[in-house]
Short mmCIF file of N, CA and C in Angstrom, two decimals:
data_model
loop_
_atom_site.label_atom_id
_atom_site.label_comp_id
_atom_site.label_asym_id
_atom_site.label_seq_id
_atom_site.Cartn_x
_atom_site.Cartn_y
_atom_site.Cartn_z
N UNK A 1 41.47 -36.24 -20.77
CA UNK A 1 41.34 -37.68 -20.95
C UNK A 1 41.16 -37.98 -22.43
N UNK A 2 41.88 -38.97 -22.93
CA UNK A 2 41.79 -39.35 -24.33
C UNK A 2 40.49 -40.10 -24.57
N UNK A 3 39.70 -39.69 -25.59
CA UNK A 3 38.45 -40.41 -25.86
C UNK A 3 38.75 -41.81 -26.37
N UNK A 4 37.85 -42.74 -26.07
CA UNK A 4 38.01 -44.12 -26.52
C UNK A 4 37.64 -44.23 -27.98
N UNK A 5 38.35 -45.03 -28.70
CA UNK A 5 38.06 -45.30 -30.10
C UNK A 5 36.79 -46.15 -30.16
N UNK A 6 35.93 -45.93 -31.17
CA UNK A 6 34.73 -46.78 -31.29
C UNK A 6 35.14 -48.26 -31.27
N UNK A 7 34.39 -49.03 -30.58
CA UNK A 7 34.58 -50.47 -30.41
C UNK A 7 35.77 -50.81 -29.52
N UNK A 8 36.32 -49.84 -28.77
CA UNK A 8 37.41 -50.13 -27.85
C UNK A 8 36.83 -50.82 -26.63
N UNK A 9 37.53 -51.79 -26.14
CA UNK A 9 37.09 -52.57 -25.00
C UNK A 9 37.88 -52.18 -23.77
N UNK A 10 37.20 -52.04 -22.66
CA UNK A 10 37.86 -51.79 -21.38
C UNK A 10 38.50 -53.08 -20.90
N UNK A 11 39.48 -52.98 -20.00
CA UNK A 11 40.09 -54.20 -19.45
C UNK A 11 39.05 -55.07 -18.75
N UNK A 12 39.34 -56.36 -18.68
CA UNK A 12 38.48 -57.31 -18.01
C UNK A 12 38.64 -57.17 -16.51
N UNK A 13 37.53 -57.08 -15.80
CA UNK A 13 37.56 -57.05 -14.34
C UNK A 13 36.55 -58.08 -13.87
N UNK A 14 36.99 -59.11 -13.12
CA UNK A 14 36.00 -60.06 -12.61
C UNK A 14 34.91 -59.33 -11.85
N UNK A 15 33.65 -59.74 -12.06
CA UNK A 15 32.52 -59.07 -11.45
C UNK A 15 32.66 -59.01 -9.93
N UNK A 16 33.18 -60.07 -9.32
CA UNK A 16 33.33 -60.08 -7.87
C UNK A 16 34.28 -58.98 -7.43
N UNK A 17 35.35 -58.76 -8.18
CA UNK A 17 36.30 -57.70 -7.85
C UNK A 17 35.65 -56.34 -8.03
N UNK A 18 34.95 -56.16 -9.15
CA UNK A 18 34.30 -54.88 -9.42
C UNK A 18 33.23 -54.60 -8.37
N UNK A 19 32.48 -55.63 -7.98
CA UNK A 19 31.43 -55.45 -6.99
C UNK A 19 32.02 -55.06 -5.64
N UNK A 20 33.19 -55.59 -5.33
CA UNK A 20 33.83 -55.28 -4.06
C UNK A 20 34.41 -53.88 -4.07
N UNK A 21 34.47 -53.27 -5.25
CA UNK A 21 34.97 -51.92 -5.35
C UNK A 21 36.48 -51.83 -5.46
N UNK A 22 37.15 -52.97 -5.60
CA UNK A 22 38.61 -52.95 -5.73
C UNK A 22 38.98 -52.53 -7.13
N UNK A 23 39.88 -51.57 -7.27
CA UNK A 23 40.29 -51.16 -8.61
C UNK A 23 41.08 -52.25 -9.31
N UNK A 24 41.02 -52.27 -10.63
CA UNK A 24 41.70 -53.29 -11.41
C UNK A 24 43.20 -53.36 -11.11
N UNK A 25 43.92 -52.21 -10.97
CA UNK A 25 45.35 -52.31 -10.67
C UNK A 25 45.64 -53.05 -9.38
N UNK A 26 44.79 -52.87 -8.36
CA UNK A 26 45.00 -53.58 -7.11
C UNK A 26 44.82 -55.08 -7.31
N UNK A 27 43.83 -55.45 -8.11
CA UNK A 27 43.60 -56.86 -8.40
C UNK A 27 44.79 -57.45 -9.15
N UNK A 28 45.33 -56.68 -10.12
CA UNK A 28 46.47 -57.16 -10.88
C UNK A 28 47.69 -57.30 -9.98
N UNK A 29 47.88 -56.36 -9.07
CA UNK A 29 49.01 -56.43 -8.15
C UNK A 29 48.89 -57.64 -7.23
N UNK A 30 47.67 -57.92 -6.77
CA UNK A 30 47.45 -59.07 -5.92
C UNK A 30 47.74 -60.36 -6.68
N UNK A 31 47.34 -60.41 -7.94
CA UNK A 31 47.60 -61.59 -8.77
C UNK A 31 49.09 -61.78 -8.96
N UNK A 32 49.79 -60.69 -9.28
CA UNK A 32 51.23 -60.77 -9.49
C UNK A 32 51.94 -61.17 -8.21
N UNK A 33 51.48 -60.66 -7.05
CA UNK A 33 52.10 -60.99 -5.77
C UNK A 33 51.92 -62.47 -5.45
N UNK A 34 50.84 -63.07 -5.94
CA UNK A 34 50.57 -64.48 -5.68
C UNK A 34 51.40 -65.39 -6.59
N UNK A 35 52.20 -64.79 -7.50
CA UNK A 35 53.05 -65.58 -8.38
C UNK A 35 52.45 -65.87 -9.73
N UNK A 36 51.21 -65.47 -9.95
CA UNK A 36 50.56 -65.69 -11.24
C UNK A 36 50.88 -64.53 -12.16
N UNK A 37 50.89 -64.77 -13.47
CA UNK A 37 51.14 -63.65 -14.38
C UNK A 37 50.02 -62.62 -14.29
N UNK A 38 50.37 -61.36 -14.50
CA UNK A 38 49.36 -60.30 -14.48
C UNK A 38 48.43 -60.46 -15.67
N UNK A 39 47.14 -60.16 -15.50
CA UNK A 39 46.20 -60.29 -16.62
C UNK A 39 46.52 -59.29 -17.72
N UNK A 40 46.23 -59.70 -18.95
CA UNK A 40 46.40 -58.83 -20.10
C UNK A 40 45.11 -58.02 -20.25
N UNK A 41 45.19 -56.67 -20.27
CA UNK A 41 43.97 -55.88 -20.41
C UNK A 41 43.19 -56.27 -21.66
N UNK A 42 41.89 -56.48 -21.49
CA UNK A 42 41.02 -56.81 -22.61
C UNK A 42 40.82 -58.30 -22.84
N UNK A 43 41.55 -59.14 -22.11
CA UNK A 43 41.43 -60.58 -22.31
C UNK A 43 41.48 -61.31 -20.98
N UNK A 44 40.80 -62.44 -20.92
CA UNK A 44 40.80 -63.26 -19.72
C UNK A 44 40.38 -64.67 -20.09
N UNK A 45 40.66 -65.65 -19.25
CA UNK A 45 40.21 -67.00 -19.54
C UNK A 45 38.69 -67.04 -19.67
N UNK A 46 38.18 -67.74 -20.68
CA UNK A 46 36.74 -67.76 -20.95
C UNK A 46 35.96 -68.48 -19.86
N UNK A 47 36.59 -69.35 -19.08
CA UNK A 47 35.85 -70.13 -18.10
C UNK A 47 35.85 -69.50 -16.71
N UNK A 48 36.40 -68.31 -16.57
CA UNK A 48 36.46 -67.67 -15.26
C UNK A 48 35.11 -67.06 -14.91
N UNK A 49 34.50 -67.57 -13.85
CA UNK A 49 33.18 -67.11 -13.45
C UNK A 49 33.19 -65.61 -13.16
N UNK A 50 32.19 -64.92 -13.68
CA UNK A 50 32.03 -63.52 -13.39
C UNK A 50 32.83 -62.57 -14.25
N UNK A 51 33.56 -63.07 -15.25
CA UNK A 51 34.33 -62.18 -16.12
C UNK A 51 33.36 -61.40 -16.99
N UNK A 52 33.60 -60.09 -17.09
CA UNK A 52 32.71 -59.22 -17.84
C UNK A 52 33.55 -58.26 -18.69
N UNK A 53 33.29 -58.25 -19.99
CA UNK A 53 33.96 -57.32 -20.90
C UNK A 53 33.00 -56.18 -21.20
N UNK A 54 33.53 -54.96 -21.26
CA UNK A 54 32.71 -53.79 -21.57
C UNK A 54 33.37 -53.04 -22.71
N UNK A 55 32.58 -52.69 -23.73
CA UNK A 55 33.11 -51.97 -24.87
C UNK A 55 32.11 -50.95 -25.39
N UNK A 56 32.60 -50.05 -26.23
CA UNK A 56 31.79 -48.95 -26.74
C UNK A 56 31.76 -48.99 -28.26
N UNK A 57 30.62 -48.61 -28.83
CA UNK A 57 30.49 -48.54 -30.27
C UNK A 57 29.33 -47.61 -30.63
N UNK A 58 29.28 -47.23 -31.87
CA UNK A 58 28.14 -46.48 -32.39
C UNK A 58 27.32 -47.45 -33.23
N UNK A 59 26.06 -47.57 -32.89
CA UNK A 59 25.20 -48.50 -33.62
C UNK A 59 25.04 -48.04 -35.06
N UNK A 60 25.11 -49.00 -35.96
CA UNK A 60 24.88 -48.71 -37.38
C UNK A 60 23.41 -48.47 -37.64
N UNK A 61 23.05 -48.14 -38.88
CA UNK A 61 21.65 -47.90 -39.23
C UNK A 61 20.78 -49.10 -38.84
N UNK A 62 19.72 -48.84 -38.11
CA UNK A 62 18.84 -49.92 -37.65
C UNK A 62 19.16 -50.35 -36.24
N UNK A 63 20.27 -49.90 -35.67
CA UNK A 63 20.59 -50.10 -34.27
C UNK A 63 20.73 -51.52 -33.79
N UNK A 64 20.50 -51.69 -32.49
CA UNK A 64 20.58 -52.99 -31.82
C UNK A 64 19.22 -53.32 -31.22
N UNK A 65 18.78 -54.55 -31.38
CA UNK A 65 17.48 -54.99 -30.87
C UNK A 65 17.63 -55.46 -29.42
N UNK A 66 16.75 -54.95 -28.56
CA UNK A 66 16.75 -55.38 -27.16
C UNK A 66 15.42 -56.07 -26.85
N UNK A 67 15.44 -56.90 -25.81
CA UNK A 67 14.22 -57.58 -25.39
C UNK A 67 13.23 -56.61 -24.73
N UNK A 68 13.76 -55.62 -24.01
CA UNK A 68 12.90 -54.76 -23.20
C UNK A 68 12.28 -53.59 -23.95
N UNK A 69 13.04 -52.92 -24.81
CA UNK A 69 12.55 -51.68 -25.43
C UNK A 69 12.63 -51.67 -26.95
N UNK A 70 12.96 -52.78 -27.56
CA UNK A 70 13.09 -52.82 -29.01
C UNK A 70 14.43 -52.26 -29.44
N UNK A 71 14.45 -51.56 -30.57
CA UNK A 71 15.70 -51.07 -31.15
C UNK A 71 16.21 -49.84 -30.41
N UNK A 72 17.54 -49.83 -30.13
CA UNK A 72 18.19 -48.64 -29.61
C UNK A 72 19.32 -48.28 -30.57
N UNK A 73 19.60 -46.99 -30.67
CA UNK A 73 20.60 -46.49 -31.62
C UNK A 73 21.52 -45.50 -30.94
N UNK A 74 22.54 -45.07 -31.66
CA UNK A 74 23.45 -44.05 -31.15
C UNK A 74 24.68 -44.64 -30.50
N UNK A 75 25.25 -43.88 -29.55
CA UNK A 75 26.45 -44.32 -28.83
C UNK A 75 26.02 -45.34 -27.77
N UNK A 76 26.52 -46.57 -27.90
CA UNK A 76 26.09 -47.65 -27.01
C UNK A 76 27.28 -48.29 -26.30
N UNK A 77 27.00 -48.83 -25.13
CA UNK A 77 27.96 -49.61 -24.36
C UNK A 77 27.46 -51.04 -24.34
N UNK A 78 28.35 -51.99 -24.62
CA UNK A 78 28.03 -53.42 -24.61
C UNK A 78 28.79 -54.09 -23.47
N UNK A 79 28.09 -54.91 -22.70
CA UNK A 79 28.73 -55.74 -21.68
C UNK A 79 28.48 -57.20 -22.04
N UNK A 80 29.55 -57.99 -22.03
CA UNK A 80 29.47 -59.42 -22.33
C UNK A 80 30.00 -60.14 -21.11
N UNK A 81 29.17 -60.98 -20.49
CA UNK A 81 29.55 -61.62 -19.23
C UNK A 81 29.47 -63.14 -19.32
N UNK A 82 30.54 -63.79 -18.88
CA UNK A 82 30.59 -65.25 -18.80
C UNK A 82 29.73 -65.67 -17.61
N UNK A 83 28.69 -66.45 -17.87
CA UNK A 83 27.79 -66.89 -16.81
C UNK A 83 28.26 -68.15 -16.12
N UNK A 84 29.42 -68.69 -16.53
CA UNK A 84 30.05 -69.86 -15.91
C UNK A 84 29.22 -71.14 -16.03
N UNK A 85 28.28 -71.15 -16.98
CA UNK A 85 27.50 -72.35 -17.23
C UNK A 85 27.57 -72.74 -18.71
N UNK A 86 28.60 -72.19 -19.39
CA UNK A 86 28.74 -72.45 -20.82
C UNK A 86 28.02 -71.43 -21.68
N UNK A 87 27.42 -70.41 -21.06
CA UNK A 87 26.74 -69.36 -21.81
C UNK A 87 27.29 -67.99 -21.41
N UNK A 88 26.93 -67.01 -22.22
CA UNK A 88 27.32 -65.63 -21.94
C UNK A 88 26.11 -64.73 -22.13
N UNK A 89 26.00 -63.73 -21.27
CA UNK A 89 24.93 -62.74 -21.36
C UNK A 89 25.47 -61.49 -22.03
N UNK A 90 24.67 -60.91 -22.93
CA UNK A 90 25.05 -59.66 -23.59
C UNK A 90 24.00 -58.61 -23.27
N UNK A 91 24.44 -57.49 -22.72
CA UNK A 91 23.55 -56.40 -22.39
C UNK A 91 24.09 -55.11 -22.98
N UNK A 92 23.18 -54.18 -23.31
CA UNK A 92 23.57 -52.90 -23.91
C UNK A 92 22.89 -51.76 -23.16
N UNK A 93 23.51 -50.60 -23.27
CA UNK A 93 22.93 -49.40 -22.70
C UNK A 93 23.33 -48.22 -23.55
N UNK A 94 22.57 -47.13 -23.46
CA UNK A 94 23.02 -45.88 -24.04
C UNK A 94 24.23 -45.48 -23.20
N UNK A 95 25.35 -45.17 -23.85
CA UNK A 95 26.56 -44.83 -23.12
C UNK A 95 26.28 -43.68 -22.15
N UNK A 96 26.62 -43.92 -20.90
CA UNK A 96 26.42 -42.92 -19.86
C UNK A 96 25.11 -43.07 -19.10
N UNK A 97 24.21 -43.91 -19.59
CA UNK A 97 22.92 -44.11 -18.91
C UNK A 97 23.07 -45.15 -17.80
N UNK A 98 22.05 -45.29 -16.99
CA UNK A 98 22.06 -46.29 -15.92
C UNK A 98 21.40 -47.60 -16.32
N UNK A 99 20.40 -47.53 -17.20
CA UNK A 99 19.61 -48.71 -17.56
C UNK A 99 20.37 -49.60 -18.54
N UNK A 100 20.32 -50.90 -18.29
CA UNK A 100 20.89 -51.90 -19.18
C UNK A 100 19.75 -52.70 -19.78
N UNK A 101 19.90 -53.10 -21.05
CA UNK A 101 18.90 -53.88 -21.75
C UNK A 101 19.54 -55.15 -22.29
N UNK A 102 18.77 -56.22 -22.33
CA UNK A 102 19.24 -57.49 -22.86
C UNK A 102 19.29 -57.43 -24.38
N UNK A 103 20.46 -57.71 -24.96
CA UNK A 103 20.56 -57.78 -26.42
C UNK A 103 19.75 -58.99 -26.88
N UNK A 104 18.87 -58.80 -27.84
CA UNK A 104 18.01 -59.90 -28.31
C UNK A 104 18.86 -61.12 -28.66
N UNK A 105 18.40 -62.27 -28.24
CA UNK A 105 19.11 -63.52 -28.49
C UNK A 105 20.01 -63.95 -27.35
N UNK A 106 20.20 -63.09 -26.35
CA UNK A 106 21.04 -63.40 -25.20
C UNK A 106 20.21 -64.11 -24.15
N UNK A 107 20.80 -65.04 -23.42
CA UNK A 107 22.19 -65.50 -23.46
C UNK A 107 22.45 -66.42 -24.64
N UNK A 108 23.74 -66.56 -24.97
CA UNK A 108 24.17 -67.41 -26.08
C UNK A 108 25.22 -68.40 -25.57
N UNK A 109 25.37 -69.54 -26.27
CA UNK A 109 26.44 -70.45 -25.89
C UNK A 109 27.80 -69.76 -26.04
N UNK A 110 28.68 -70.00 -25.11
CA UNK A 110 30.02 -69.42 -25.18
C UNK A 110 30.81 -70.18 -26.24
N UNK A 111 31.31 -69.47 -27.27
CA UNK A 111 32.03 -70.17 -28.35
C UNK A 111 33.39 -70.66 -27.87
N UNK A 112 33.92 -71.66 -28.59
CA UNK A 112 35.25 -72.18 -28.26
C UNK A 112 36.31 -71.10 -28.34
N UNK A 113 36.09 -70.11 -29.21
CA UNK A 113 37.06 -69.01 -29.37
C UNK A 113 37.14 -68.13 -28.12
N UNK A 114 36.15 -68.22 -27.24
CA UNK A 114 36.20 -67.51 -25.98
C UNK A 114 35.34 -66.26 -25.90
N UNK A 115 35.30 -65.73 -24.70
CA UNK A 115 34.47 -64.58 -24.38
C UNK A 115 34.89 -63.34 -25.16
N UNK A 116 36.19 -63.10 -25.27
CA UNK A 116 36.68 -61.90 -25.97
C UNK A 116 36.23 -61.92 -27.43
N UNK A 117 36.28 -63.08 -28.07
CA UNK A 117 35.87 -63.19 -29.48
C UNK A 117 34.37 -62.94 -29.62
N UNK A 118 33.57 -63.46 -28.69
CA UNK A 118 32.13 -63.22 -28.71
C UNK A 118 31.85 -61.73 -28.54
N UNK A 119 32.56 -61.09 -27.64
CA UNK A 119 32.39 -59.66 -27.38
C UNK A 119 32.71 -58.85 -28.64
N UNK A 120 33.82 -59.18 -29.29
CA UNK A 120 34.21 -58.50 -30.53
C UNK A 120 33.15 -58.67 -31.61
N UNK A 121 32.61 -59.89 -31.73
CA UNK A 121 31.59 -60.17 -32.75
C UNK A 121 30.31 -59.38 -32.46
N UNK A 122 29.95 -59.25 -31.18
CA UNK A 122 28.75 -58.50 -30.82
C UNK A 122 28.96 -57.01 -31.09
N UNK A 123 30.14 -56.47 -30.78
CA UNK A 123 30.43 -55.08 -31.09
C UNK A 123 30.33 -54.82 -32.59
N UNK A 124 30.87 -55.75 -33.39
CA UNK A 124 30.81 -55.61 -34.84
C UNK A 124 29.37 -55.66 -35.34
N UNK A 125 28.57 -56.56 -34.77
CA UNK A 125 27.16 -56.67 -35.19
C UNK A 125 26.40 -55.39 -34.87
N UNK A 126 26.62 -54.83 -33.69
CA UNK A 126 25.95 -53.58 -33.31
C UNK A 126 26.43 -52.45 -34.22
N UNK A 127 27.72 -52.42 -34.50
CA UNK A 127 28.27 -51.40 -35.38
C UNK A 127 27.68 -51.48 -36.79
N UNK A 128 27.33 -52.68 -37.21
CA UNK A 128 26.71 -52.86 -38.53
C UNK A 128 25.24 -52.47 -38.52
N UNK A 129 24.60 -52.53 -37.34
CA UNK A 129 23.20 -52.15 -37.20
C UNK A 129 22.24 -53.22 -37.69
N UNK A 130 21.14 -52.77 -38.30
CA UNK A 130 20.15 -53.72 -38.81
C UNK A 130 19.37 -54.45 -37.73
N UNK A 131 19.19 -53.82 -36.57
CA UNK A 131 18.49 -54.51 -35.48
C UNK A 131 19.33 -55.65 -34.94
N UNK A 132 20.61 -55.40 -34.71
CA UNK A 132 21.57 -56.44 -34.31
C UNK A 132 21.08 -57.26 -33.13
N UNK A 133 21.33 -58.56 -33.24
CA UNK A 133 21.05 -59.52 -32.18
C UNK A 133 22.37 -60.06 -31.65
N UNK A 134 22.32 -60.80 -30.56
CA UNK A 134 23.50 -61.49 -30.04
C UNK A 134 24.01 -62.43 -31.12
N UNK A 135 25.33 -62.46 -31.35
CA UNK A 135 25.88 -63.34 -32.39
C UNK A 135 25.56 -64.81 -32.12
N UNK A 136 25.20 -65.51 -33.17
CA UNK A 136 24.95 -66.96 -33.06
C UNK A 136 26.28 -67.69 -33.07
N UNK A 137 26.36 -68.81 -32.35
CA UNK A 137 27.60 -69.59 -32.39
C UNK A 137 27.84 -70.14 -33.77
N UNK A 138 29.10 -70.38 -34.13
CA UNK A 138 29.37 -70.94 -35.46
C UNK A 138 28.73 -72.32 -35.61
N UNK A 139 28.28 -72.61 -36.82
CA UNK A 139 27.61 -73.90 -37.09
C UNK A 139 28.61 -75.02 -37.20
#
């Protein structure tokens, strides 16, 4: 298996689909069969309830600040989820672990640029380190 590049994002899978245990290809096939275009891996409409992006990065010096345990460092997984109320939740974990922690500052308002842009900004912030918090919306 080819290792993922740091900050690579997995395809978007609606939480309801993932919870049901249906694999992403089956969901894409069902969408295509219904006449809708197949989803583009890594991107989805920002207003779709339950959309969750997952990506990997190495925390920079100073790591990422969490609400539950303070700073975490090393190889981290970030999940960014559209809460369908105009906000998004950002959670992090040590890659491969079971426990998820709330990234400090989460939830945040969903920016006009969308969920994917927020996810990219959070990955960049964690990669930069310095006790990274959830990205603030543009002023």
